[in-house]
Backbone as CSV, one residue per row, in Angstrom:
resi,resn,N_x,N_y,N_z,CA_x,CA_y,CA_z,C_x,C_y,C_z
1,MET,-36.797,-10.209,-1.676,-36.877,-10.782,-3.008,-36.784,-9.667,-4.053
2,LEU,-36.118,-9.973,-5.130,-35.902,-9.012,-6.204,-37.080,-8.986,-7.171
3,GLU,-37.537,-7.799,-7.520,-38.564,-7.647,-8.538,-37.905,-7.153,-9.825
4,ILE,-37.856,-7.997,-10.838,-37.196,-7.657,-12.095,-38.122,-6.746,-12.914
5,THR,-37.587,-5.624,-13.353,-38.381,-4.679,-14.143,-37.931,-4.634,-15.604
6,LEU,-36.683,-5.075,-15.863,-36.169,-4.973,-17.228,-34.991,-5.922,-17.394
7,HIS,-34.909,-6.551,-18.562,-33.754,-7.371,-18.936,-32.992,-6.664,-20.051
8,ASP,-31.676,-6.718,-19.975,-30.822,-6.339,-21.107,-29.820,-7.463,-21.257
9,GLY,-30.153,-8.442,-22.108,-29.421,-9.690,-22.077,-29.731,-10.373,-20.747
10,PRO,-28.813,-11.144,-20.198,-29.039,-11.792,-18.908,-29.076,-10.807,-17.727
11,ALA,-28.605,-9.591,-17.939,-28.595,-8.584,-16.875,-30.013,-8.184,-16.511
12,ARG,-30.184,-7.825,-15.211,-31.513,-7.536,-14.706,-31.542,-6.183,-13.999
13,LEU,-32.400,-5.309,-14.443,-32.686,-4.080,-13.716,-33.893,-4.405,-12.839
14,GLY,-33.783,-4.090,-11.552,-34.882,-4.484,-10.669,-34.997,-3.637,-9.427
15,LYS,-35.930,-4.019,-8.559,-36.151,-3.351,-7.283,-35.865,-4.346,-6.164
16,TRP,-35.041,-3.899,-5.212,-34.654,-4.763,-4.094,-34.553,-3.906,-2.841
17,ASN,-35.418,-4.148,-1.869,-35.398,-3.391,-0.618,-35.361,-1.876,-0.854
18,ASN,-36.232,-1.414,-1.724,-36.339,0.021,-2.061,-35.128,0.563,-2.808
19,LEU,-34.288,-0.299,-3.316,-33.133,0.105,-4.122,-33.322,-0.388,-5.541
20,ILE,-32.746,0.342,-6.494,-32.784,-0.086,-7.897,-31.483,-0.840,-8.184
21,THR,-31.607,-2.067,-8.612,-30.431,-2.886,-8.909,-30.077,-2.826,-10.392
22,PRO,-28.790,-3.070,-10.703,-27.670,-3.355,-9.814,-27.376,-2.176,-8.880
23,THR,-26.906,-2.482,-7.683,-26.640,-1.428,-6.716,-25.478,-1.804,-5.819
24,ILE,-24.998,-0.816,-5.061,-23.877,-0.994,-4.154,-24.390,-1.124,-2.732
25,LEU,-23.851,-2.067,-1.988,-24.168,-2.238,-0.569,-22.937,-1.977,0.274
26,ASP,-23.144,-1.428,1.450,-22.073,-1.297,2.435,-21.749,-2.704,2.927
27,ALA,-20.585,-3.212,2.554,-20.247,-4.609,2.855,-20.283,-4.901,4.347
28,GLU,-19.989,-3.909,5.166,-19.987,-4.120,6.612,-21.392,-4.186,7.191
29,GLN,-22.368,-3.732,6.434,-23.744,-3.708,6.925,-24.586,-4.875,6.427
30,VAL,-24.035,-5.685,5.528,-24.794,-6.807,4.989,-24.866,-7.929,6.029
31,ALA,-26.073,-8.327,6.381,-26.287,-9.403,7.357,-26.148,-10.741,6.655
32,VAL,-25.134,-11.507,7.037,-24.855,-12.797,6.400,-25.210,-13.928,7.356
33,VAL,-25.923,-14.906,6.846,-26.320,-16.065,7.652,-25.080,-16.864,8.058
34,ASP,-25.100,-17.397,9.249,-23.993,-18.220,9.734,-23.750,-19.365,8.749
35,ASN,-22.464,-19.599,8.441,-22.119,-20.599,7.430,-20.765,-21.197,7.761
36,GLN,-20.336,-22.154,6.966,-19.044,-22.806,7.179,-18.102,-22.472,6.036
37,PRO,-17.224,-21.469,6.223,-16.287,-21.076,5.152,-15.343,-22.211,4.770
38,MET,-14.892,-22.154,3.519,-13.969,-23.175,3.020,-13.184,-22.588,1.855
39,PRO,-11.852,-22.775,1.810,-11.066,-22.280,0.677,-11.522,-22.912,-0.642
40,TYR,-11.088,-22.311,-1.731,-11.502,-22.763,-3.063,-10.855,-24.086,-3.437
41,GLU,-9.546,-24.206,-3.216,-8.803,-25.412,-3.609,-8.699,-26.381,-2.429
42,VAL,-9.723,-27.214,-2.261,-9.730,-28.205,-1.194,-10.229,-29.532,-1.742
43,PRO,-9.927,-30.647,-1.065,-10.491,-31.938,-1.492,-12.019,-31.909,-1.430
44,ARG,-12.630,-32.728,-2.239,-14.097,-32.737,-2.345,-14.773,-33.027,-1.014
45,THR,-14.180,-33.913,-0.209,-14.816,-34.270,1.076,-14.947,-33.057,1.993
46,LEU,-13.950,-32.167,1.964,-14.028,-30.952,2.774,-15.101,-30.004,2.236
47,ALA,-15.176,-29.900,0.923,-16.198,-29.044,0.313,-17.592,-29.580,0.631
48,GLN,-17.768,-30.887,0.615,-19.064,-31.486,0.938,-19.446,-31.187,2.386
49,TRP,-18.453,-31.282,3.276,-18.703,-30.967,4.697,-19.104,-29.507,4.864
50,SER,-18.426,-28.623,4.144,-18.746,-27.207,4.211,-20.186,-26.934,3.776
51,VAL,-20.598,-27.556,2.681,-21.963,-27.384,2.189,-22.977,-27.911,3.203
52,ALA,-22.723,-29.107,3.732,-23.650,-29.702,4.701,-23.775,-28.837,5.950
53,GLU,-22.642,-28.335,6.461,-22.653,-27.493,7.647,-23.343,-26.146,7.380
54,THR,-23.109,-25.594,6.197,-23.741,-24.330,5.822,-25.257,-24.466,5.787
55,ILE,-25.733,-25.544,5.193,-27.177,-25.784,5.118,-27.752,-26.005,6.514
56,LEU,-27.032,-26.744,7.355,-27.484,-27.012,8.725,-27.594,-25.714,9.526
57,LYS,-26.575,-24.871,9.435,-26.594,-23.609,10.178,-27.676,-22.671,9.658
58,ALA,-27.923,-22.729,8.347,-28.912,-21.841,7.742,-30.329,-22.136,8.200
59,GLN,-30.562,-23.342,8.717,-31.899,-23.701,9.163,-32.373,-22.805,10.313
60,GLU,-31.432,-22.234,11.054,-31.773,-21.375,12.190,-31.618,-19.894,11.854
61,GLY,-31.313,-19.568,10.610,-31.037,-18.197,10.237,-32.269,-17.390,9.877
62,ASN,-32.064,-16.077,9.778,-33.123,-15.157,9.347,-33.235,-15.228,7.830
63,ARG,-34.406,-15.580,7.331,-34.571,-15.783,5.879,-34.407,-14.505,5.089
64,ASP,-34.458,-13.352,5.736,-34.254,-12.081,5.035,-32.773,-11.728,4.879
65,ASP,-31.911,-12.458,5.580,-30.475,-12.211,5.486,-29.888,-12.897,4.254
66,THR,-28.593,-12.691,4.058,-27.917,-13.237,2.873,-27.274,-14.577,3.197
67,ALA,-27.660,-15.603,2.481,-27.079,-16.932,2.642,-25.891,-17.097,1.709
68,VAL,-24.949,-17.945,2.102,-23.696,-18.097,1.358,-23.700,-19.407,0.584
69,ILE,-23.394,-19.301,-0.704,-23.301,-20.483,-1.568,-21.864,-21.002,-1.527
70,HIS,-21.676,-22.113,-0.821,-20.358,-22.759,-0.755,-20.302,-23.941,-1.725
71,GLY,-19.165,-24.598,-1.737,-18.956,-25.717,-2.647,-17.555,-25.734,-3.222
72,ALA,-16.740,-24.709,-2.818,-15.353,-24.627,-3.295,-15.315,-24.662,-4.821
73,LYS,-14.450,-25.489,-5.398,-14.291,-25.519,-6.857,-15.235,-26.506,-7.540
74,TYR,-16.141,-27.093,-6.777,-17.011,-28.140,-7.311,-18.388,-27.566,-7.644
75,LEU,-18.672,-27.458,-8.928,-19.887,-26.801,-9.372,-21.142,-27.527,-8.882
76,ASP,-21.141,-28.839,-8.933,-22.331,-29.579,-8.482,-22.640,-29.312,-7.018
77,LEU,-21.595,-29.151,-6.200,-21.809,-28.858,-4.793,-22.338,-27.432,-4.589
78,ARG,-21.871,-26.507,-5.408,-22.402,-25.132,-5.331,-23.883,-25.111,-5.694
79,LEU,-24.238,-25.840,-6.733,-25.643,-25.890,-7.139,-26.493,-26.554,-6.047
80,GLU,-25.981,-27.615,-5.457,-26.704,-28.272,-4.367,-26.915,-27.308,-3.202
81,CYS,-25.859,-26.571,-2.864,-25.940,-25.625,-1.757,-26.971,-24.542,-2.043
82,ALA,-26.904,-23.967,-3.248,-27.831,-22.894,-3.614,-29.275,-23.371,-3.579
83,GLN,-29.526,-24.526,-4.143,-30.896,-25.015,-4.223,-31.455,-25.412,-2.860
84,GLU,-30.615,-25.979,-2.001,-31.067,-26.344,-0.659,-31.335,-25.098,0.178
85,LEU,-30.502,-24.083,0.034,-30.742,-22.833,0.758,-32.037,-22.175,0.279
86,GLU,-32.301,-22.263,-1.005,-33.523,-21.694,-1.539,-34.738,-22.447,-1.031
87,LYS,-34.625,-23.759,-0.886,-35.720,-24.551,-0.330,-36.045,-24.138,1.101
88,LEU,-35.008,-23.654,1.818,-35.216,-23.203,3.194,-35.901,-21.837,3.258
89,GLY,-36.000,-21.176,2.104,-36.696,-19.893,2.082,-35.821,-18.691,1.850
90,TYR,-34.525,-18.900,1.581,-33.626,-17.760,1.344,-33.757,-17.282,-0.092
91,ARG,-33.611,-15.948,-0.262,-33.730,-15.353,-1.592,-32.576,-14.408,-1.916
92,ASN,-31.646,-14.243,-0.966,-30.463,-13.409,-1.190,-29.227,-14.270,-0.997
93,PHE,-28.336,-14.283,-2.000,-27.216,-15.208,-1.966,-25.883,-14.515,-2.229
94,LEU,-24.903,-14.874,-1.427,-23.521,-14.432,-1.611,-22.728,-15.603,-2.174
95,LEU,-21.968,-15.347,-3.213,-21.157,-16.387,-3.847,-19.791,-16.440,-3.170
96,ALA,-19.505,-17.536,-2.482,-18.240,-17.678,-1.763,-17.079,-17.835,-2.744
97,ASN,-15.879,-17.428,-2.292,-14.643,-17.590,-3.072,-14.667,-16.865,-4.411
98,VAL,-15.442,-15.791,-4.494,-15.546,-15.099,-5.778,-14.207,-14.528,-6.207
99,ASP,-13.327,-14.194,-5.246,-12.011,-13.665,-5.598,-11.219,-14.685,-6.412
100,LYS,-11.388,-15.952,-6.112,-10.707,-17.012,-6.877,-11.350,-17.187,-8.250
101,LEU,-12.668,-17.100,-8.312,-13.362,-17.260,-9.580,-12.992,-16.152,-10.564
102,LEU,-12.796,-14.935,-10.060,-12.473,-13.821,-10.949,-11.140,-14.024,-11.665
103,LYS,-10.287,-14.865,-11.115,-8.997,-15.163,-11.737,-9.057,-16.396,-12.634
104,ARG,-10.224,-17.019,-12.692,-10.419,-18.238,-13.494,-11.625,-18.026,-14.413
105,PRO,-11.431,-17.427,-15.571,-12.558,-17.044,-16.424,-13.530,-18.171,-16.733
106,ARG,-13.020,-19.337,-17.051,-13.926,-20.447,-17.399,-14.769,-20.849,-16.202
107,ASN,-14.142,-20.974,-15.036,-14.885,-21.340,-13.839,-15.905,-20.268,-13.461
108,LEU,-15.509,-19.000,-13.648,-16.429,-17.896,-13.333,-17.684,-17.982,-14.184
109,VAL,-17.531,-18.092,-15.491,-18.687,-18.133,-16.387,-19.534,-19.378,-16.136
110,GLU,-18.873,-20.514,-16.006,-19.587,-21.764,-15.773,-20.413,-21.682,-14.486
111,THR,-19.805,-21.155,-13.440,-20.487,-21.071,-12.143,-21.643,-20.086,-12.172
112,MET,-21.400,-18.887,-12.733,-22.427,-17.856,-12.751,-23.636,-18.293,-13.580
113,VAL,-23.388,-18.849,-14.750,-24.488,-19.278,-15.610,-25.289,-20.395,-14.941
114,ALA,-24.595,-21.378,-14.373,-25.271,-22.521,-13.763,-26.123,-22.091,-12.567
115,ILE,-25.575,-21.224,-11.722,-26.324,-20.788,-10.544,-27.493,-19.911,-10.941
116,ARG,-27.263,-18.990,-11.875,-28.338,-18.102,-12.289,-29.492,-18.894,-12.905
117,GLU,-29.184,-19.989,-13.589,-30.200,-20.831,-14.206,-30.881,-21.739,-13.195
118,ALA,-30.163,-22.078,-12.113,-30.685,-23.055,-11.155,-31.604,-22.446,-10.108
119,ILE,-31.387,-21.189,-9.749,-32.168,-20.580,-8.685,-33.306,-19.729,-9.265
120,ASN,-34.205,-19.323,-8.399,-35.341,-18.509,-8.795,-34.854,-17.202,-9.425
121,PRO,-35.454,-16.775,-10.546,-35.032,-15.513,-11.165,-35.140,-14.324,-10.213
122,ASN,-36.044,-14.390,-9.260,-36.233,-13.286,-8.328,-35.324,-13.348,-7.114
123,SER,-34.452,-14.344,-7.066,-33.431,-14.393,-6.023,-32.249,-13.526,-6.447
124,SER,-31.663,-12.814,-5.500,-30.564,-11.905,-5.810,-29.219,-12.579,-5.589
125,LEU,-28.230,-12.152,-6.384,-26.853,-12.606,-6.219,-25.998,-11.422,-5.796
126,TYR,-25.166,-11.659,-4.793,-24.344,-10.606,-4.186,-22.868,-10.966,-4.283
127,VAL,-22.079,-10.025,-4.797,-20.617,-10.168,-4.852,-20.021,-9.094,-3.950
128,PRO,-19.390,-9.456,-2.835,-18.931,-8.462,-1.880,-17.661,-7.716,-2.272
129,PHE,-16.870,-8.303,-3.190,-15.578,-7.715,-3.530,-15.238,-8.025,-4.989
130,CYS,-14.927,-6.983,-5.754,-14.440,-7.198,-7.115,-13.837,-5.895,-7.637
131,HIS,-12.983,-5.995,-8.646,-12.459,-4.800,-9.307,-13.555,-4.155,-10.135
132,LEU,-13.463,-2.845,-10.312,-14.544,-2.122,-10.965,-14.763,-2.552,-12.409
133,ASN,-13.700,-2.944,-13.108,-13.880,-3.315,-14.518,-14.606,-4.649,-14.674
134,PHE,-14.803,-5.384,-13.567,-15.576,-6.611,-13.610,-17.079,-6.366,-13.464
135,ILE,-17.452,-5.205,-12.933,-18.869,-4.969,-12.604,-19.783,-5.058,-13.827
136,PRO,-19.462,-4.447,-14.978,-20.351,-4.609,-16.139,-20.527,-6.064,-16.554
137,LEU,-19.433,-6.836,-16.570,-19.519,-8.245,-16.947,-20.345,-9.043,-15.939
138,LEU,-20.097,-8.831,-14.651,-20.845,-9.560,-13.628,-22.322,-9.185,-13.660
139,SER,-22.624,-7.917,-13.921,-24.021,-7.516,-14.062,-24.651,-8.224,-15.262
140,TYR,-23.891,-8.315,-16.344,-24.365,-8.993,-17.549,-24.635,-10.476,-17.272
141,LEU,-23.882,-11.053,-16.339,-24.054,-12.455,-15.982,-25.167,-12.671,-14.958
142,GLY,-25.764,-11.583,-14.459,-26.889,-11.734,-13.542,-26.635,-11.399,-12.110
143,VAL,-25.516,-10.737,-11.788,-25.268,-10.286,-10.413,-26.060,-8.996,-10.183
144,ASP,-26.683,-8.915,-9.016,-27.560,-7.783,-8.709,-26.969,-6.813,-7.698
145,LEU,-26.149,-7.315,-6.785,-25.672,-6.527,-5.656,-24.158,-6.603,-5.565
146,PHE,-23.529,-5.452,-5.294,-22.076,-5.386,-5.200,-21.675,-4.723,-3.889
147,GLY,-20.762,-5.363,-3.157,-20.258,-4.757,-1.938,-19.170,-3.748,-2.234
148,ASP,-18.985,-2.807,-1.313,-17.979,-1.750,-1.509,-16.649,-2.051,-0.827
149,ALA,-16.420,-3.316,-0.456,-15.208,-3.676,0.290,-13.928,-3.328,-0.448
150,SER,-13.939,-3.415,-1.788,-12.733,-3.137,-2.554,-12.307,-1.684,-2.442
151,CYS,-13.254,-0.780,-2.178,-12.931,0.657,-2.074,-12.005,0.918,-0.894
152,GLY,-12.358,0.378,0.272,-11.526,0.567,1.452,-10.227,-0.218,1.384
153,TYR,-10.311,-1.424,0.855,-9.113,-2.270,0.745,-8.040,-1.586,-0.098
154,HIS,-8.429,-1.072,-1.255,-7.454,-0.429,-2.129,-7.014,0.931,-1.585
155,ALA,-7.888,1.597,-0.864,-7.478,2.859,-0.232,-6.366,2.616,0.769
156,LEU,-6.449,1.530,1.521,-5.396,1.173,2.469,-4.070,0.902,1.754
157,LEU,-4.153,0.402,0.553,-2.936,0.093,-0.233,-2.439,1.307,-1.012
158,GLY,-3.156,2.426,-0.929,-2.763,3.613,-1.679,-3.056,3.487,-3.158
159,VAL,-4.162,2.820,-3.475,-4.516,2.559,-4.868,-5.816,3.277,-5.209
160,MET,-5.816,3.981,-6.324,-6.994,4.687,-6.822,-7.718,3.806,-7.825
161,LEU,-9.027,3.666,-7.653,-9.837,2.853,-8.551,-10.465,3.711,-9.632
162,THR,-10.424,3.216,-10.864,-11.106,3.856,-11.985,-11.912,2.773,-12.700
163,PRO,-12.813,3.130,-13.600,-13.616,2.117,-14.293,-12.799,1.065,-15.048
164,ASP,-11.585,1.416,-15.466,-10.785,0.477,-16.256,-9.585,-0.096,-15.530
165,PHE,-8.909,0.729,-14.731,-7.644,0.300,-14.132,-7.555,0.727,-12.670
166,ASN,-6.610,0.094,-11.954,-6.268,0.481,-10.590,-4.887,1.125,-10.621
167,TYR,-4.767,2.326,-10.044,-3.516,3.085,-10.118,-2.924,3.345,-8.729
168,PRO,-1.714,2.836,-8.442,-1.022,3.234,-7.216,-0.690,4.725,-7.294
169,VAL,-1.181,5.513,-6.358,-1.016,6.962,-6.474,0.437,7.379,-6.296
170,ALA,1.254,6.518,-5.720,2.668,6.844,-5.561,3.394,6.824,-6.901
171,ASN,2.853,6.076,-7.859,3.511,5.925,-9.158,2.806,6.669,-10.285
172,TYR,1.523,6.954,-10.111,0.747,7.615,-11.158,0.163,8.913,-10.603
173,GLU,0.710,10.028,-11.051,0.269,11.334,-10.549,-0.921,11.844,-11.365
174,ILE,-2.020,11.124,-11.240,-3.248,11.521,-11.945,-4.351,11.829,-10.943
175,TYR,-3.981,11.915,-9.697,-4.928,12.179,-8.622,-5.267,13.664,-8.587
176,HIS,-6.521,13.996,-8.371,-6.964,15.393,-8.301,-6.638,15.925,-6.912
177,LYS,-5.415,16.449,-6.761,-4.926,16.821,-5.443,-5.733,17.955,-4.804
178,GLU,-6.291,18.838,-5.623,-7.044,19.963,-5.073,-8.396,19.539,-4.523
179,LYS,-8.895,18.398,-4.993,-10.213,17.944,-4.555,-10.127,16.831,-3.519
180,TYR,-9.093,16.004,-3.619,-8.939,14.888,-2.709,-7.530,14.885,-2.116
181,ASP,-7.428,14.528,-0.830,-6.125,14.314,-0.241,-5.642,12.915,-0.592
182,MET,-4.334,12.701,-0.499,-3.771,11.392,-0.833,-3.689,10.473,0.382
183,ASP,-4.524,10.738,1.390,-4.551,9.853,2.540,-5.662,8.829,2.367
184,TYR,-5.836,7.991,3.380,-6.832,6.909,3.279,-8.230,7.439,3.028
185,SER,-8.644,8.448,3.799,-10.011,8.953,3.672,-10.265,9.563,2.290
186,GLY,-9.258,10.253,1.748,-9.413,10.831,0.421,-9.537,9.770,-0.653
187,LEU,-8.686,8.750,-0.559,-8.742,7.658,-1.530,-10.041,6.870,-1.396
188,LEU,-10.481,6.668,-0.165,-11.733,5.948,0.051,-12.899,6.689,-0.601
189,GLU,-12.939,8.004,-0.422,-13.999,8.795,-1.038,-13.925,8.713,-2.557
190,TYR,-12.710,8.835,-3.094,-12.539,8.767,-4.544,-12.988,7.411,-5.065
191,ASN,-12.560,6.330,-4.397,-12.884,4.978,-4.842,-14.390,4.703,-4.794
192,LYS,-15.043,5.203,-3.748,-16.492,5.019,-3.655,-17.206,5.791,-4.767
193,ASN,-16.712,6.972,-5.066,-17.301,7.751,-6.167,-17.103,7.036,-7.499
194,SER,-15.941,6.405,-7.678,-15.680,5.663,-8.915,-16.617,4.474,-9.039
195,MET,-16.815,3.773,-7.936,-17.708,2.616,-7.969,-19.143,3.055,-8.226
196,ASP,-19.541,4.147,-7.624,-20.888,4.680,-7.845,-21.086,5.027,-9.317
197,PHE,-20.053,5.628,-9.926,-20.156,5.970,-11.354,-20.339,4.718,-12.206
198,VAL,-19.567,3.674,-11.916,-19.655,2.444,-12.701,-21.045,1.839,-12.601
199,ILE,-21.614,1.809,-11.394,-22.951,1.257,-11.216,-23.984,2.087,-11.964
200,ARG,-23.885,3.412,-11.870,-24.835,4.273,-12.577,-24.681,4.115,-14.098
201,GLU,-23.447,3.916,-14.538,-23.182,3.703,-15.954,-23.839,2.401,-16.422
202,VAL,-23.700,1.351,-15.630,-24.305,0.063,-15.970,-25.819,0.190,-16.077
203,LYS,-26.429,0.845,-15.091,-27.891,0.976,-15.094,-28.375,1.810,-16.280
204,ALA,-27.638,2.870,-16.599,-28.032,3.708,-17.737,-27.959,2.922,-19.048
205,HIS,-26.920,2.111,-19.208,-26.803,1.291,-20.419,-27.904,0.235,-20.468
206,MET,-28.252,-0.324,-19.325,-29.329,-1.319,-19.305,-30.643,-0.691,-19.740
207,LYS,-30.925,0.504,-19.247,-32.169,1.188,-19.616,-32.219,1.489,-21.117
208,ASN,-31.055,1.698,-21.699,-30.983,2.032,-23.123,-30.731,0.808,-24.010
209,GLY,-30.645,-0.369,-23.382,-30.416,-1.590,-24.161,-29.033,-1.706,-24.757
210,THR,-28.054,-1.040,-24.151,-26.692,-1.018,-24.710,-25.648,-1.570,-23.762
211,LEU,-26.086,-2.370,-22.775,-25.115,-2.886,-21.795,-24.037,-3.723,-22.475
212,ARG,-24.417,-4.485,-23.492,-23.428,-5.336,-24.162,-22.278,-4.488,-24.705
213,ASN,-22.562,-3.308,-25.217,-21.496,-2.424,-25.714,-20.536,-2.042,-24.589
214,LEU,-21.101,-1.710,-23.436,-20.268,-1.346,-22.292,-19.442,-2.532,-21.828
215,VAL,-20.046,-3.711,-21.790,-19.335,-4.911,-21.360,-18.135,-5.169,-22.255
216,GLU,-18.308,-5.092,-23.556,-17.196,-5.325,-24.477,-16.087,-4.306,-24.274
217,MET,-16.453,-3.059,-24.037,-15.463,-2.020,-23.830,-14.673,-2.240,-22.553
218,ARG,-15.376,-2.546,-21.460,-14.701,-2.758,-20.168,-13.886,-4.052,-20.174
219,CYS,-14.366,-5.073,-20.864,-13.645,-6.351,-20.883,-12.299,-6.227,-21.604
220,ALA,-12.165,-5.229,-22.447,-10.896,-5.024,-23.155,-9.787,-4.558,-22.214
221,SER,-10.144,-4.208,-20.971,-9.147,-3.668,-20.044,-8.393,-4.749,-19.266
222,SER,-8.804,-6.025,-19.400,-8.065,-7.077,-18.686,-8.215,-8.402,-19.416
223,PRO,-7.201,-9.253,-19.387,-7.278,-10.549,-20.056,-8.320,-11.463,-19.426
224,GLU,-8.529,-11.346,-18.103,-9.495,-12.219,-17.428,-10.921,-11.935,-17.887
225,THR,-11.287,-10.662,-17.942,-12.654,-10.326,-18.349,-12.879,-10.622,-19.823
226,MET,-11.883,-10.349,-20.653,-12.048,-10.636,-22.074,-12.176,-12.135,-22.322
227,ALA,-11.377,-12.940,-21.622,-11.477,-14.386,-21.762,-12.846,-14.881,-21.310
228,ALA,-13.349,-14.321,-20.211,-14.670,-14.723,-19.718,-15.760,-14.407,-20.727
229,LEU,-15.695,-13.235,-21.342,-16.705,-12.852,-22.325,-16.650,-13.769,-23.545
230,ARG,-15.459,-14.103,-23.985,-15.330,-14.999,-25.148,-15.873,-16.395,-24.832
231,ILE,-15.611,-16.878,-23.624,-16.144,-18.194,-23.217,-17.663,-18.136,-23.141
232,LEU,-18.201,-17.051,-22.600,-19.661,-16.894,-22.519,-20.277,-16.951,-23.902
233,ASP,-19.694,-16.233,-24.842,-20.250,-16.180,-26.205,-20.121,-17.508,-26.942
234,SER,-18.994,-18.172,-26.769,-18.740,-19.385,-27.554,-19.390,-20.641,-26.962
235,GLU,-19.547,-20.690,-25.640,-20.017,-21.915,-25.016,-21.369,-21.788,-24.311
236,TYR,-21.835,-20.561,-24.103,-23.096,-20.361,-23.382,-23.993,-19.391,-24.145
237,SER,-23.987,-19.504,-25.460,-24.792,-18.587,-26.278,-26.282,-18.737,-26.005
238,ASP,-26.738,-19.943,-25.658,-28.157,-20.163,-25.363,-28.583,-19.340,-24.163
239,PHE,-27.699,-19.245,-23.158,-27.996,-18.467,-21.953,-28.149,-16.996,-22.302
240,VAL,-27.259,-16.493,-23.169,-27.320,-15.082,-23.564,-28.555,-14.828,-24.416
241,LEU,-28.796,-15.681,-25.405,-29.907,-15.472,-26.331,-31.263,-15.615,-25.649
242,LYS,-31.325,-16.383,-24.585,-32.573,-16.601,-23.850,-33.172,-15.269,-23.377
243,TYR,-32.295,-14.303,-23.066,-32.751,-13.023,-22.518,-32.531,-11.869,-23.472
244,THR,-32.102,-12.150,-24.687,-31.787,-11.086,-25.649,-32.901,-10.957,-26.689
245,GLY,-33.454,-9.766,-26.786,-34.531,-9.548,-27.730,-34.039,-9.516,-29.165
246,LEU,-34.917,-9.832,-30.092,-34.598,-9.783,-31.514,-35.110,-8.480,-32.080
247,TYR,-34.285,-7.808,-32.876,-34.657,-6.501,-33.412,-34.787,-6.577,-34.929
């Protein structure tokens, strides 16, 4: 269970398993409860079956492991899944199909706000894969844990990750050749260092009460993140103001 120590807007600085959140997890080491995967774009009956099977399988799972919130594109089913898993005693949650949500700003904001409001504040949310420029926004929306899967994935593709952009090293000669090799291991190390920097940057801004400034700056690097931030401000201002202090 997450112990919240500080809010900066909806973002939460906290303690989780001796780690200070937001934090990075080795995606291969995260213990995930048995569940029933389902693509994002499916008929409702299939999504309902996925939720029912996920809840059924979770009854035999380790409550300290990470349970998966399914429901495909149907928000009510995601909320049902999250709340039923929480009733079973789970406090760590992975959001399924997050790769699809990141490409759909309205669905992303709607889903994140609804789930964060529906579950216990001390329950953690885990995103196993995302681009680095999404991390400040997702932290602002209440995500606590981030997997490092994108670091290895992009290293395999020959792509260097930075806080704002992803650069194919074959086309952009901005790689520090004297410090890193242009092979998989070198790119993996560079990408992990970049992700570590972004997380440390987010935590430092949260401690100083300036995360919103960082979010606005990072969101300017992609149309998806900027659209999500505008939707959050225009349609979910109550959610933001609920955790924002008055000065």
